[in-house]
Amino acid sequence: MIAALKRTPVIWGLFIAQLLIFPAFALFSDAVGGRYLDTITTGEGCRALIAGMTEAQRSAHFWLTVLLDTAYPLAYGGFFAAMALRFFGRFGPIAALPALATIIVDLTENTVQALALSGAADALDAKSWLTPLKFGLFFLAAAIALVALVIAMAHLFQKRKA
């Protein structure tokens, strides 16, 4: 699995996937009433947003969470992890941990939201720590991927000089 993630076509594929998925959230924002639960950090705020949604908006938000917002953390998290694994050498597995943790936390947040949107369960109070943790891990993993990009560029320039 690690060897597959480090391959150049996989890294490019994950990068392109995240670039294609991200704008889709804006494309479908009207269908969910203009605001996604992912941006709200309190259970009360999420409950208020859900209460103000029509049935069609709740259904659209549910399906976008289950489909689009499941693919997105796999794409960006996979990309961040792959960059760390590829360019941090023997420290790659450690550098990839925030990206892998981001995937797990984001998918957990999605599950909480999907349960609430479907009316199956209300665990929205967990959003008070899930959402900030998701964003914190995301920015840490993105910073690590950015450092990996700098390392990659340095390797590229070294090869050109040789």
GROMACS .gro file of N, CA, C and O in nm, residues 31-155:
model
  500
   31ALA      N    1  -2.817   2.356  -0.350
   31ALA     CA    2  -2.900   2.238  -0.323
   31ALA      C    3  -2.912   2.208  -0.174
   31ALA      O    4  -3.011   2.150  -0.130
   32VAL      N    5  -2.811   2.249  -0.096
   32VAL     CA    6  -2.814   2.222   0.048
   32VAL      C    7  -2.857   2.344   0.128
   32VAL      O    8  -2.852   2.344   0.250
   33GLY      N    9  -2.895   2.449   0.061
   33GLY     CA   10  -2.940   2.570   0.129
   33GLY      C   11  -2.830   2.672   0.149
   33GLY      O   12  -2.847   2.769   0.222
   34GLY      N   13  -2.715   2.652   0.086
   34GLY     CA   14  -2.609   2.752   0.090
   34GLY      C   15  -2.498   2.728   0.190
   34GLY      O   16  -2.392   2.788   0.179
   35ARG      N   17  -2.520   2.646   0.291
   35ARG     CA   18  -2.416   2.625   0.392
   35ARG      C   19  -2.406   2.477   0.426
   35ARG      O   20  -2.506   2.409   0.444
   36TYR      N   21  -2.281   2.431   0.436
   36TYR     CA   22  -2.254   2.292   0.470
   36TYR      C   23  -2.230   2.278   0.620
   36TYR      O   24  -2.173   2.366   0.684
   37LEU      N   25  -2.270   2.165   0.674
   37LEU     CA   26  -2.248   2.137   0.816
   37LEU      C   27  -2.100   2.132   0.852
   37LEU      O   28  -2.064   2.156   0.968
   38ASP      N   29  -2.015   2.101   0.757
   38ASP     CA   30  -1.870   2.090   0.782
   38ASP      C   31  -1.809   2.216   0.839
   38ASP      O   32  -1.702   2.211   0.899
   39THR      N   33  -1.872   2.329   0.815
   39THR     CA   34  -1.816   2.458   0.859
   39THR      C   35  -1.865   2.500   0.997
   39THR      O   36  -1.820   2.601   1.049
   40ILE      N   37  -1.955   2.423   1.054
   40ILE     CA   38  -2.014   2.458   1.184
   40ILE      C   39  -1.950   2.372   1.292
   40ILE      O   40  -1.940   2.250   1.277
   41THR      N   41  -1.911   2.435   1.402
   41THR     CA   42  -1.837   2.361   1.506
   41THR      C   43  -1.918   2.332   1.632
   41THR      O   44  -1.862   2.280   1.728
   42THR      N   45  -2.046   2.363   1.632
   42THR     CA   46  -2.126   2.332   1.750
   42THR      C   47  -2.246   2.246   1.711
   42THR      O   48  -2.301   2.259   1.601
   43GLY      N   49  -2.285   2.161   1.805
   43GLY     CA   50  -2.403   2.079   1.782
   43GLY      C   51  -2.528   2.163   1.767
   43GLY      O   52  -2.613   2.136   1.681
   44GLU      N   53  -2.538   2.269   1.849
   44GLU     CA   54  -2.654   2.356   1.842
   44GLU      C   55  -2.663   2.424   1.705
   44GLU      O   56  -2.771   2.435   1.647
   45GLY      N   57  -2.549   2.471   1.656
   45GLY     CA   58  -2.545   2.535   1.525
   45GLY      C   59  -2.587   2.440   1.414
   45GLY      O   60  -2.661   2.478   1.322
   46CYS      N   61  -2.541   2.317   1.424
   46CYS     CA   62  -2.578   2.216   1.323
   46CYS      C   63  -2.727   2.183   1.332
   46CYS      O   64  -2.793   2.172   1.229
   47ARG      N   65  -2.776   2.169   1.454
   47ARG     CA   66  -2.919   2.140   1.470
   47ARG      C   67  -3.004   2.252   1.413
   47ARG      O   68  -3.107   2.227   1.349
   48ALA      N   69  -2.964   2.376   1.437
   48ALA     CA   70  -3.038   2.491   1.384
   48ALA      C   71  -3.036   2.492   1.232
   48ALA      O   72  -3.140   2.519   1.168
   49LEU      N   73  -2.920   2.463   1.174
   49LEU     CA   74  -2.912   2.459   1.028
   49LEU      C   75  -3.001   2.350   0.971
   49LEU      O   76  -3.077   2.373   0.876
   50ILE      N   77  -2.994   2.231   1.030
   50ILE     CA   78  -3.076   2.119   0.982
   50ILE      C   79  -3.225   2.151   0.998
   50ILE      O   80  -3.305   2.122   0.908
   51ALA      N   81  -3.262   2.212   1.110
   51ALA     CA   82  -3.403   2.246   1.133
   51ALA      C   83  -3.455   2.345   1.029
   51ALA      O   84  -3.573   2.341   0.994
   52GLY      N   85  -3.368   2.430   0.977
   52GLY     CA   86  -3.409   2.527   0.876
   52GLY      C   87  -3.407   2.476   0.734
   52GLY      O   88  -3.445   2.548   0.641
   53MET      N   89  -3.366   2.353   0.715
   53MET     CA   90  -3.359   2.295   0.581
   53MET      C   91  -3.492   2.232   0.540
   53MET      O   92  -3.564   2.178   0.624
   54THR      N   93  -3.517   2.236   0.412
   54THR     CA   94  -3.630   2.162   0.358
   54THR      C   95  -3.589   2.014   0.351
   54THR      O   96  -3.471   1.979   0.364
   55GLU      N   97  -3.686   1.930   0.328
   55GLU     CA   98  -3.656   1.786   0.314
   55GLU      C   99  -3.561   1.763   0.196
   55GLU      O  100  -3.470   1.682   0.204
   56ALA      N  101  -3.582   1.835   0.086
   56ALA     CA  102  -3.495   1.820  -0.031
   56ALA      C  103  -3.352   1.865   0.001
   56ALA      O  104  -3.257   1.801  -0.044
   57GLN      N  105  -3.338   1.973   0.077
   57GLN     CA  106  -3.204   2.019   0.115
   57GLN      C  107  -3.134   1.919   0.208
   57GLN      O  108  -3.016   1.893   0.192
   58ARG      N  109  -3.210   1.863   0.304
   58ARG     CA  110  -3.151   1.761   0.393
   58ARG      C  111  -3.107   1.639   0.312
   58ARG      O  112  -3.001   1.583   0.334
   59SER      N  113  -3.190   1.598   0.219
   59SER     CA  114  -3.157   1.482   0.136
   59SER      C  115  -3.034   1.510   0.050
   59SER      O  116  -2.944   1.426   0.041
   60ALA      N  117  -3.030   1.628  -0.012
   60ALA     CA  118  -2.914   1.664  -0.095
   60ALA      C  119  -2.788   1.670  -0.009
   60ALA      O  120  -2.682   1.619  -0.049
   61HIS      N  121  -2.798   1.731   0.110
   61HIS     CA  122  -2.682   1.742   0.199
   61HIS      C  123  -2.636   1.603   0.243
   61HIS      O  124  -2.516   1.576   0.247
   62PHE      N  125  -2.731   1.514   0.273
   62PHE     CA  126  -2.697   1.377   0.310
   62PHE      C  127  -2.616   1.309   0.200
   62PHE      O  128  -2.509   1.254   0.225
   63TRP      N  129  -2.668   1.315   0.076
   63TRP     CA  130  -2.601   1.245  -0.034
   63TRP      C  131  -2.468   1.309  -0.071
   63TRP      O  132  -2.373   1.238  -0.105
   64LEU      N  133  -2.459   1.440  -0.061
   64LEU     CA  134  -2.330   1.506  -0.086
   64LEU      C  135  -2.229   1.469   0.021
   64LEU      O  136  -2.110   1.451  -0.008
   65THR      N  137  -2.274   1.455   0.145
   65THR     CA  138  -2.185   1.413   0.254
   65THR      C  139  -2.138   1.270   0.232
   65THR      O  140  -2.019   1.240   0.243
   66VAL      N  141  -2.232   1.183   0.199
   66VAL     CA  142  -2.199   1.041   0.182
   66VAL      C  143  -2.112   1.016   0.059
   66VAL      O  144  -2.019   0.935   0.063
   67LEU      N  145  -2.138   1.087  -0.048
   67LEU     CA  146  -2.063   1.062  -0.173
   67LEU      C  147  -1.944   1.156  -0.190
   67LEU      O  148  -1.829   1.114  -0.187
   68LEU      N  149  -1.972   1.285  -0.207
   68LEU     CA  150  -1.867   1.382  -0.237
   68LEU      C  151  -1.772   1.402  -0.119
   68LEU      O  152  -1.650   1.402  -0.135
   69ASP      N  153  -1.829   1.417   0.001
   69ASP     CA  154  -1.745   1.445   0.117
   69ASP      C  155  -1.683   1.319   0.176
   69ASP      O  156  -1.611   1.326   0.275
   70THR      N  157  -1.708   1.206   0.117
   70THR     CA  158  -1.630   1.086   0.149
   70THR      C  159  -1.512   1.077   0.053
   70THR      O  160  -1.401   1.045   0.094
   71ALA      N  161  -1.536   1.109  -0.072
   71ALA     CA  162  -1.428   1.105  -0.170
   71ALA      C  163  -1.323   1.213  -0.143
   71ALA      O  164  -1.203   1.190  -0.161
   72TYR      N  165  -1.367   1.331  -0.098
   72TYR     CA  166  -1.274   1.442  -0.081
   72TYR      C  167  -1.165   1.415   0.022
   72TYR      O  168  -1.047   1.433  -0.008
   73PRO      N  169  -1.195   1.370   0.144
   73PRO     CA  170  -1.086   1.344   0.238
   73PRO      C  171  -0.995   1.230   0.192
   73PRO      O  172  -0.875   1.230   0.221
   74LEU      N  173  -1.050   1.136   0.120
   74LEU     CA  174  -0.965   1.029   0.066
   74LEU      C  175  -0.868   1.086  -0.038
   74LEU      O  176  -0.751   1.045  -0.043
   75ALA      N  177  -0.915   1.182  -0.118
   75ALA     CA  178  -0.830   1.243  -0.220
   75ALA      C  179  -0.725   1.335  -0.158
   75ALA      O  180  -0.605   1.318  -0.181
   76TYR      N  181  -0.768   1.434  -0.078
   76TYR     CA  182  -0.669   1.527  -0.023
   76TYR      C  183  -0.582   1.459   0.082
   76TYR      O  184  -0.462   1.481   0.087
   77GLY      N  185  -0.642   1.374   0.165
   77GLY     CA  186  -0.563   1.304   0.266
   77GLY      C  187  -0.465   1.207   0.203
   77GLY      O  188  -0.350   1.195   0.246
   78GLY      N  189  -0.510   1.138   0.100
   78GLY     CA  190  -0.421   1.047   0.027
   78GLY      C  191  -0.307   1.122  -0.038
   78GLY      O  192  -0.192   1.077  -0.035
   79PHE      N  193  -0.337   1.238  -0.097
   79PHE     CA  194  -0.233   1.319  -0.159
   79PHE      C  195  -0.132   1.367  -0.056
   79PHE      O  196  -0.011   1.355  -0.076
   80PHE      N  197  -0.180   1.422   0.056
   80PHE     CA  198  -0.089   1.470   0.160
   80PHE      C  199  -0.003   1.356   0.213
   80PHE      O  200   0.119   1.372   0.233
   81ALA      N  201  -0.063   1.241   0.238
   81ALA     CA  202   0.012   1.125   0.289
   81ALA      C  203   0.113   1.078   0.185
   81ALA      O  204   0.228   1.047   0.220
   82ALA      N  205   0.073   1.073   0.060
   82ALA     CA  206   0.163   1.027  -0.046
   82ALA      C  207   0.284   1.118  -0.060
   82ALA      O  208   0.396   1.071  -0.078
   83MET      N  209   0.261   1.248  -0.052
   83MET     CA  210   0.374   1.342  -0.060
   83MET      C  211   0.472   1.319   0.055
   83MET      O  212   0.594   1.318   0.034
   84ALA      N  213   0.419   1.302   0.175
   84ALA     CA  214   0.505   1.278   0.291
   84ALA      C  215   0.581   1.147   0.275
   84ALA      O  216   0.703   1.141   0.300
   85LEU      N  217   0.512   1.043   0.234
   85LEU     CA  218   0.577   0.912   0.218
   85LEU      C  219   0.684   0.916   0.110
   85LEU      O  220   0.790   0.855   0.125
   86ARG      N  221   0.658   0.987   0.003
   86ARG     CA  222   0.751   0.990  -0.110
   86ARG      C  223   0.876   1.073  -0.082
   86ARG      O  224   0.987   1.034  -0.121
   87PHE      N  225   0.861   1.186  -0.014
   87PHE     CA  226   0.973   1.280  -0.007
   87PHE      C  227   1.037   1.297   0.131
   87PHE      O  228   1.134   1.371   0.144
   88PHE      N  229   0.985   1.230   0.232
   88PHE     CA  230   1.047   1.242   0.363
   88PHE      C  231   1.132   1.121   0.399
   88PHE      O  232   1.173   1.106   0.515
   89GLY      N  233   1.161   1.036   0.301
   89GLY     CA  234   1.250   0.924   0.323
   89GLY      C  235   1.203   0.834   0.435
   89GLY      O  236   1.086   0.800   0.445
   90ARG      N  237   1.294   0.799   0.523
   90ARG     CA  238   1.260   0.705   0.630
   90ARG      C  239   1.164   0.767   0.732
   90ARG      O  240   1.103   0.696   0.811
   91PHE      N  241   1.151   0.899   0.732
   91PHE     CA  242   1.057   0.966   0.821
   91PHE      C  243   0.919   0.980   0.757
   91PHE      O  244   0.828   1.036   0.818
   92GLY      N  245   0.904   0.932   0.635
   92GLY     CA  246   0.778   0.942   0.563
   92GLY      C  247   0.657   0.888   0.638
   92GLY      O  248   0.554   0.956   0.646
   93PRO      N  249   0.666   0.767   0.694
   93PRO     CA  250   0.549   0.715   0.766
   93PRO      C  251   0.507   0.803   0.884
   93PRO      O  252   0.388   0.821   0.908
   94ILE      N  253   0.603   0.862   0.952
   94ILE     CA  254   0.569   0.951   1.064
   94ILE      C  255   0.509   1.080   1.009
   94ILE      O  256   0.409   1.131   1.061
   95ALA      N  257   0.567   1.134   0.903
   95ALA     CA  258   0.518   1.259   0.844
   95ALA      C  259   0.379   1.241   0.783
   95ALA      O  260   0.304   1.338   0.772
   96ALA      N  261   0.344   1.119   0.747
   96ALA     CA  262   0.213   1.093   0.686
   96ALA      C  263   0.102   1.077   0.790
   96ALA      O  264  -0.017   1.082   0.754
   97LEU      N  265   0.136   1.062   0.916
   97LEU     CA  266   0.035   1.038   1.019
   97LEU      C  267  -0.073   1.148   1.029
   97LEU      O  268  -0.192   1.115   1.039
   98PRO      N  269  -0.035   1.277   1.026
   98PRO     CA  270  -0.143   1.378   1.031
   98PRO      C  271  -0.241   1.366   0.914
   98PRO      O  272  -0.362   1.386   0.932
   99ALA      N  273  -0.193   1.332   0.796
   99ALA     CA  274  -0.282   1.316   0.681
   99ALA      C  275  -0.377   1.198   0.701
   99ALA      O  276  -0.497   1.207   0.674
  100LEU      N  277  -0.323   1.088   0.750
  100LEU     CA  278  -0.407   0.971   0.775
  100LEU      C  279  -0.508   0.999   0.886
  100LEU      O  280  -0.624   0.959   0.877
  101ALA      N  281  -0.464   1.070   0.990
  101ALA     CA  282  -0.556   1.108   1.098
  101ALA      C  283  -0.665   1.201   1.047
  101ALA      O  284  -0.781   1.191   1.089
  102THR      N  285  -0.631   1.291   0.956
  102THR     CA  286  -0.730   1.382   0.899
  102THR      C  287  -0.839   1.304   0.827
  102THR      O  288  -0.958   1.336   0.840
  103ILE      N  289  -0.799   1.204   0.751
  103ILE     CA  290  -0.898   1.121   0.680
  103ILE      C  291  -0.995   1.058   0.781
  103ILE      O  292  -1.117   1.064   0.763
  104ILE      N  293  -0.940   0.999   0.885
  104ILE     CA  294  -1.024   0.931   0.985
  104ILE      C  295  -1.118   1.029   1.054
  104ILE      O  296  -1.239   1.003   1.068
  105VAL      N  297  -1.067   1.144   1.095
  105VAL     CA  298  -1.149   1.243   1.164
  105VAL      C  299  -1.255   1.300   1.069
  105VAL      O  300  -1.372   1.315   1.108
  106ASP      N  301  -1.218   1.329   0.946
  106ASP     CA  302  -1.314   1.384   0.849
  106ASP      C  303  -1.425   1.283   0.821
  106ASP      O  304  -1.543   1.319   0.816
  107LEU      N  305  -1.390   1.157   0.803
  107LEU     CA  306  -1.492   1.056   0.777
  107LEU      C  307  -1.581   1.033   0.899
  107LEU      O  308  -1.701   1.006   0.886
  108THR      N  309  -1.524   1.046   1.019
  108THR     CA  310  -1.604   1.037   1.141
  108THR      C  311  -1.703   1.152   1.149
  108THR      O  312  -1.822   1.134   1.180
  109GLU      N  313  -1.654   1.273   1.119
  109GLU     CA  314  -1.742   1.390   1.116
  109GLU      C  315  -1.854   1.370   1.014
  109GLU      O  316  -1.971   1.401   1.041
  110ASN      N  317  -1.820   1.317   0.897
  110ASN     CA  318  -1.921   1.292   0.794
  110ASN      C  319  -2.027   1.194   0.843
  110ASN      O  320  -2.146   1.210   0.813
  111THR      N  321  -1.985   1.093   0.916
  111THR     CA  322  -2.079   0.994   0.969
  111THR      C  323  -2.175   1.059   1.067
  111THR      O  324  -2.296   1.036   1.062
  112VAL      N  325  -2.122   1.142   1.157
  112VAL     CA  326  -2.205   1.214   1.253
  112VAL      C  327  -2.307   1.301   1.180
  112VAL      O  328  -2.425   1.303   1.214
  113GLN      N  329  -2.262   1.370   1.077
  113GLN     CA  330  -2.350   1.458   1.000
  113GLN      C  331  -2.455   1.379   0.923
  113GLN      O  332  -2.572   1.417   0.920
  114ALA      N  333  -2.413   1.269   0.860
  114ALA     CA  334  -2.508   1.188   0.782
  114ALA      C  335  -2.615   1.128   0.872
  114ALA      O  336  -2.733   1.123   0.834
  115LEU      N  337  -2.575   1.084   0.992
  115LEU     CA  338  -2.674   1.029   1.085
  115LEU      C  339  -2.776   1.135   1.124
  115LEU      O  340  -2.896   1.108   1.132
  116ALA      N  341  -2.729   1.257   1.149
  116ALA     CA  342  -2.819   1.366   1.187
  116ALA      C  343  -2.908   1.407   1.070
  116ALA      O  344  -3.029   1.430   1.088
  117LEU      N  345  -2.851   1.417   0.952
  117LEU     CA  346  -2.929   1.457   0.834
  117LEU      C  347  -3.037   1.356   0.799
  117LEU      O  348  -3.145   1.392   0.752
  118SER      N  349  -3.008   1.228   0.823
  118SER     CA  350  -3.106   1.123   0.794
  118SER      C  351  -3.208   1.107   0.906
  118SER      O  352  -3.308   1.037   0.888
  119GLY      N  353  -3.179   1.167   1.022
  119GLY     CA  354  -3.269   1.152   1.137
  119GLY      C  355  -3.245   1.024   1.215
  119GLY      O  356  -3.321   0.992   1.305
  120ALA      N  357  -3.141   0.951   1.181
  120ALA     CA  358  -3.113   0.824   1.248
  120ALA      C  359  -3.057   0.842   1.389
  120ALA      O  360  -3.088   0.762   1.478
  121ALA      N  361  -2.974   0.943   1.410
  121ALA     CA  362  -2.913   0.965   1.542
  121ALA      C  363  -2.861   1.108   1.549
  121ALA      O  364  -2.827   1.169   1.448
  122ASP      N  365  -2.852   1.158   1.671
  122ASP     CA  366  -2.798   1.293   1.693
  122ASP      C  367  -2.675   1.282   1.782
  122ASP      O  368  -2.685   1.267   1.903
  123ALA      N  369  -2.559   1.288   1.718
  123ALA     CA  370  -2.431   1.291   1.790
  123ALA      C  371  -2.358   1.421   1.756
  123ALA      O  372  -2.235   1.427   1.757
  124LEU      N  373  -2.435   1.523   1.722
  124LEU     CA  374  -2.379   1.649   1.672
  124LEU      C  375  -2.293   1.723   1.775
  124LEU      O  376  -2.213   1.808   1.738
  125ASP      N  377  -2.310   1.693   1.904
  125ASP     CA  378  -2.224   1.759   2.004
  125ASP      C  379  -2.077   1.724   1.982
  125ASP      O  380  -1.989   1.800   2.020
  126ALA      N  381  -2.050   1.611   1.918
  126ALA     CA  382  -1.912   1.572   1.886
  126ALA      C  383  -1.847   1.668   1.787
  126ALA      O  384  -1.724   1.674   1.777
  127LYS      N  385  -1.928   1.746   1.715
  127LYS     CA  386  -1.873   1.843   1.619
  127LYS      C  387  -1.788   1.948   1.688
  127LYS      O  388  -1.698   2.005   1.627
  128SER      N  389  -1.812   1.973   1.817
  128SER     CA  390  -1.735   2.076   1.888
  128SER      C  391  -1.587   2.041   1.898
  128SER      O  392  -1.504   2.129   1.914
  129TRP      N  393  -1.553   1.913   1.885
  129TRP     CA  394  -1.412   1.876   1.882
  129TRP      C  395  -1.373   1.813   1.749
  129TRP      O  396  -1.258   1.825   1.707
  130LEU      N  397  -1.466   1.748   1.681
  130LEU     CA  398  -1.432   1.685   1.552
  130LEU      C  399  -1.393   1.787   1.446
  130LEU      O  400  -1.291   1.771   1.377
  131THR      N  401  -1.474   1.891   1.430
  131THR     CA  402  -1.449   1.988   1.324
  131THR      C  403  -1.320   2.067   1.346
  131THR      O  404  -1.238   2.075   1.253
  132PRO      N  405  -1.294   2.121   1.466
  132PRO     CA  406  -1.164   2.188   1.486
  132PRO      C  407  -1.045   2.093   1.471
  132PRO      O  408  -0.942   2.132   1.416
  133LEU      N  409  -1.062   1.970   1.517
  133LEU     CA  410  -0.953   1.872   1.502
  133LEU      C  411  -0.928   1.842   1.355
  133LEU      O  412  -0.813   1.836   1.310
  134LYS      N  413  -1.036   1.828   1.278
  134LYS     CA  414  -1.023   1.804   1.134
  134LYS      C  415  -0.945   1.917   1.067
  134LYS      O  416  -0.850   1.892   0.992
  135PHE      N  417  -0.984   2.041   1.094
  135PHE     CA  418  -0.917   2.153   1.031
  135PHE      C  419  -0.772   2.167   1.078
  135PHE      O  420  -0.683   2.196   0.997
  136GLY      N  421  -0.746   2.144   1.205
  136GLY     CA  422  -0.609   2.149   1.255
  136GLY      C  423  -0.520   2.045   1.189
  136GLY      O  424  -0.408   2.075   1.145
  137LEU      N  425  -0.570   1.922   1.182
  137LEU     CA  426  -0.493   1.816   1.117
  137LEU      C  427  -0.476   1.843   0.968
  137LEU      O  428  -0.370   1.816   0.910
  138PHE      N  429  -0.581   1.896   0.905
  138PHE     CA  430  -0.573   1.929   0.763
  138PHE      C  431  -0.459   2.028   0.737
  138PHE      O  432  -0.376   2.006   0.648
  139PHE      N  433  -0.456   2.137   0.815
  139PHE     CA  434  -0.353   2.239   0.791
  139PHE      C  435  -0.213   2.187   0.824
  139PHE      O  436  -0.116   2.221   0.756
  140LEU      N  437  -0.201   2.101   0.925
  140LEU     CA  438  -0.071   2.040   0.956
  140LEU      C  439  -0.027   1.949   0.842
  140LEU      O  440   0.087   1.956   0.795
  141ALA      N  441  -0.118   1.864   0.794
  141ALA     CA  442  -0.085   1.774   0.683
  141ALA      C  443  -0.054   1.852   0.555
  141ALA      O  444   0.037   1.814   0.480
  142ALA      N  445  -0.126   1.961   0.531
  142ALA     CA  446  -0.098   2.044   0.413
  142ALA      C  447   0.039   2.109   0.424
  142ALA      O  448   0.113   2.117   0.324
  143ALA      N  449   0.077   2.154   0.543
  143ALA     CA  450   0.209   2.213   0.562
  143ALA      C  451   0.318   2.110   0.538
  143ALA      O  452   0.421   2.139   0.475
  144ILE      N  453   0.297   1.989   0.585
  144ILE     CA  454   0.394   1.881   0.563
  144ILE      C  455   0.405   1.852   0.413
  144ILE      O  456   0.515   1.834   0.359
  145ALA      N  457   0.292   1.849   0.344
  145ALA     CA  458   0.293   1.826   0.199
  145ALA      C  459   0.364   1.939   0.126
  145ALA      O  460   0.434   1.916   0.027
  146LEU      N  461   0.349   2.061   0.175
  146LEU     CA  462   0.418   2.175   0.115
  146LEU      C  463   0.569   2.162   0.132
  146LEU      O  464   0.646   2.188   0.038
  147VAL      N  465   0.613   2.120   0.249
  147VAL     CA  466   0.756   2.095   0.271
  147VAL      C  467   0.803   1.983   0.179
  147VAL      O  468   0.912   1.991   0.119
  148ALA      N  469   0.721   1.880   0.163
  148ALA     CA  470   0.755   1.771   0.071
  148ALA      C  471   0.770   1.823  -0.072
  148ALA      O  472   0.859   1.779  -0.145
  149LEU      N  473   0.685   1.917  -0.110
  149LEU     CA  474   0.696   1.977  -0.243
  149LEU      C  475   0.828   2.053  -0.259
  149LEU      O  476   0.893   2.044  -0.363
  150VAL      N  477   0.868   2.124  -0.155
  150VAL     CA  478   0.997   2.195  -0.158
  150VAL      C  479   1.111   2.094  -0.172
  150VAL      O  480   1.204   2.115  -0.252
  151ILE      N  481   1.103   1.984  -0.099
  151ILE     CA  482   1.205   1.879  -0.110
  151ILE      C  483   1.206   1.822  -0.252
  151ILE      O  484   1.313   1.802  -0.311
  152ALA      N  485   1.088   1.799  -0.308
  152ALA     CA  486   1.078   1.746  -0.444
  152ALA      C  487   1.141   1.841  -0.545
  152ALA      O  488   1.213   1.798  -0.636
  153MET      N  489   1.113   1.969  -0.529
  153MET     CA  490   1.171   2.069  -0.621
  153MET      C  491   1.323   2.073  -0.606
  153MET      O  492   1.394   2.086  -0.707
  154ALA      N  493   1.372   2.064  -0.485
  154ALA     CA  494   1.517   2.064  -0.462
  154ALA      C  495   1.581   1.942  -0.531
  154ALA      O  496   1.686   1.955  -0.594
  155HIS      N  497   1.516   1.828  -0.522
  155HIS     CA  498   1.568   1.707  -0.587
  155HIS      C  499   1.567   1.725  -0.740
  155HIS      O  500   1.661   1.684  -0.807
   0.00000   0.00000   0.00000
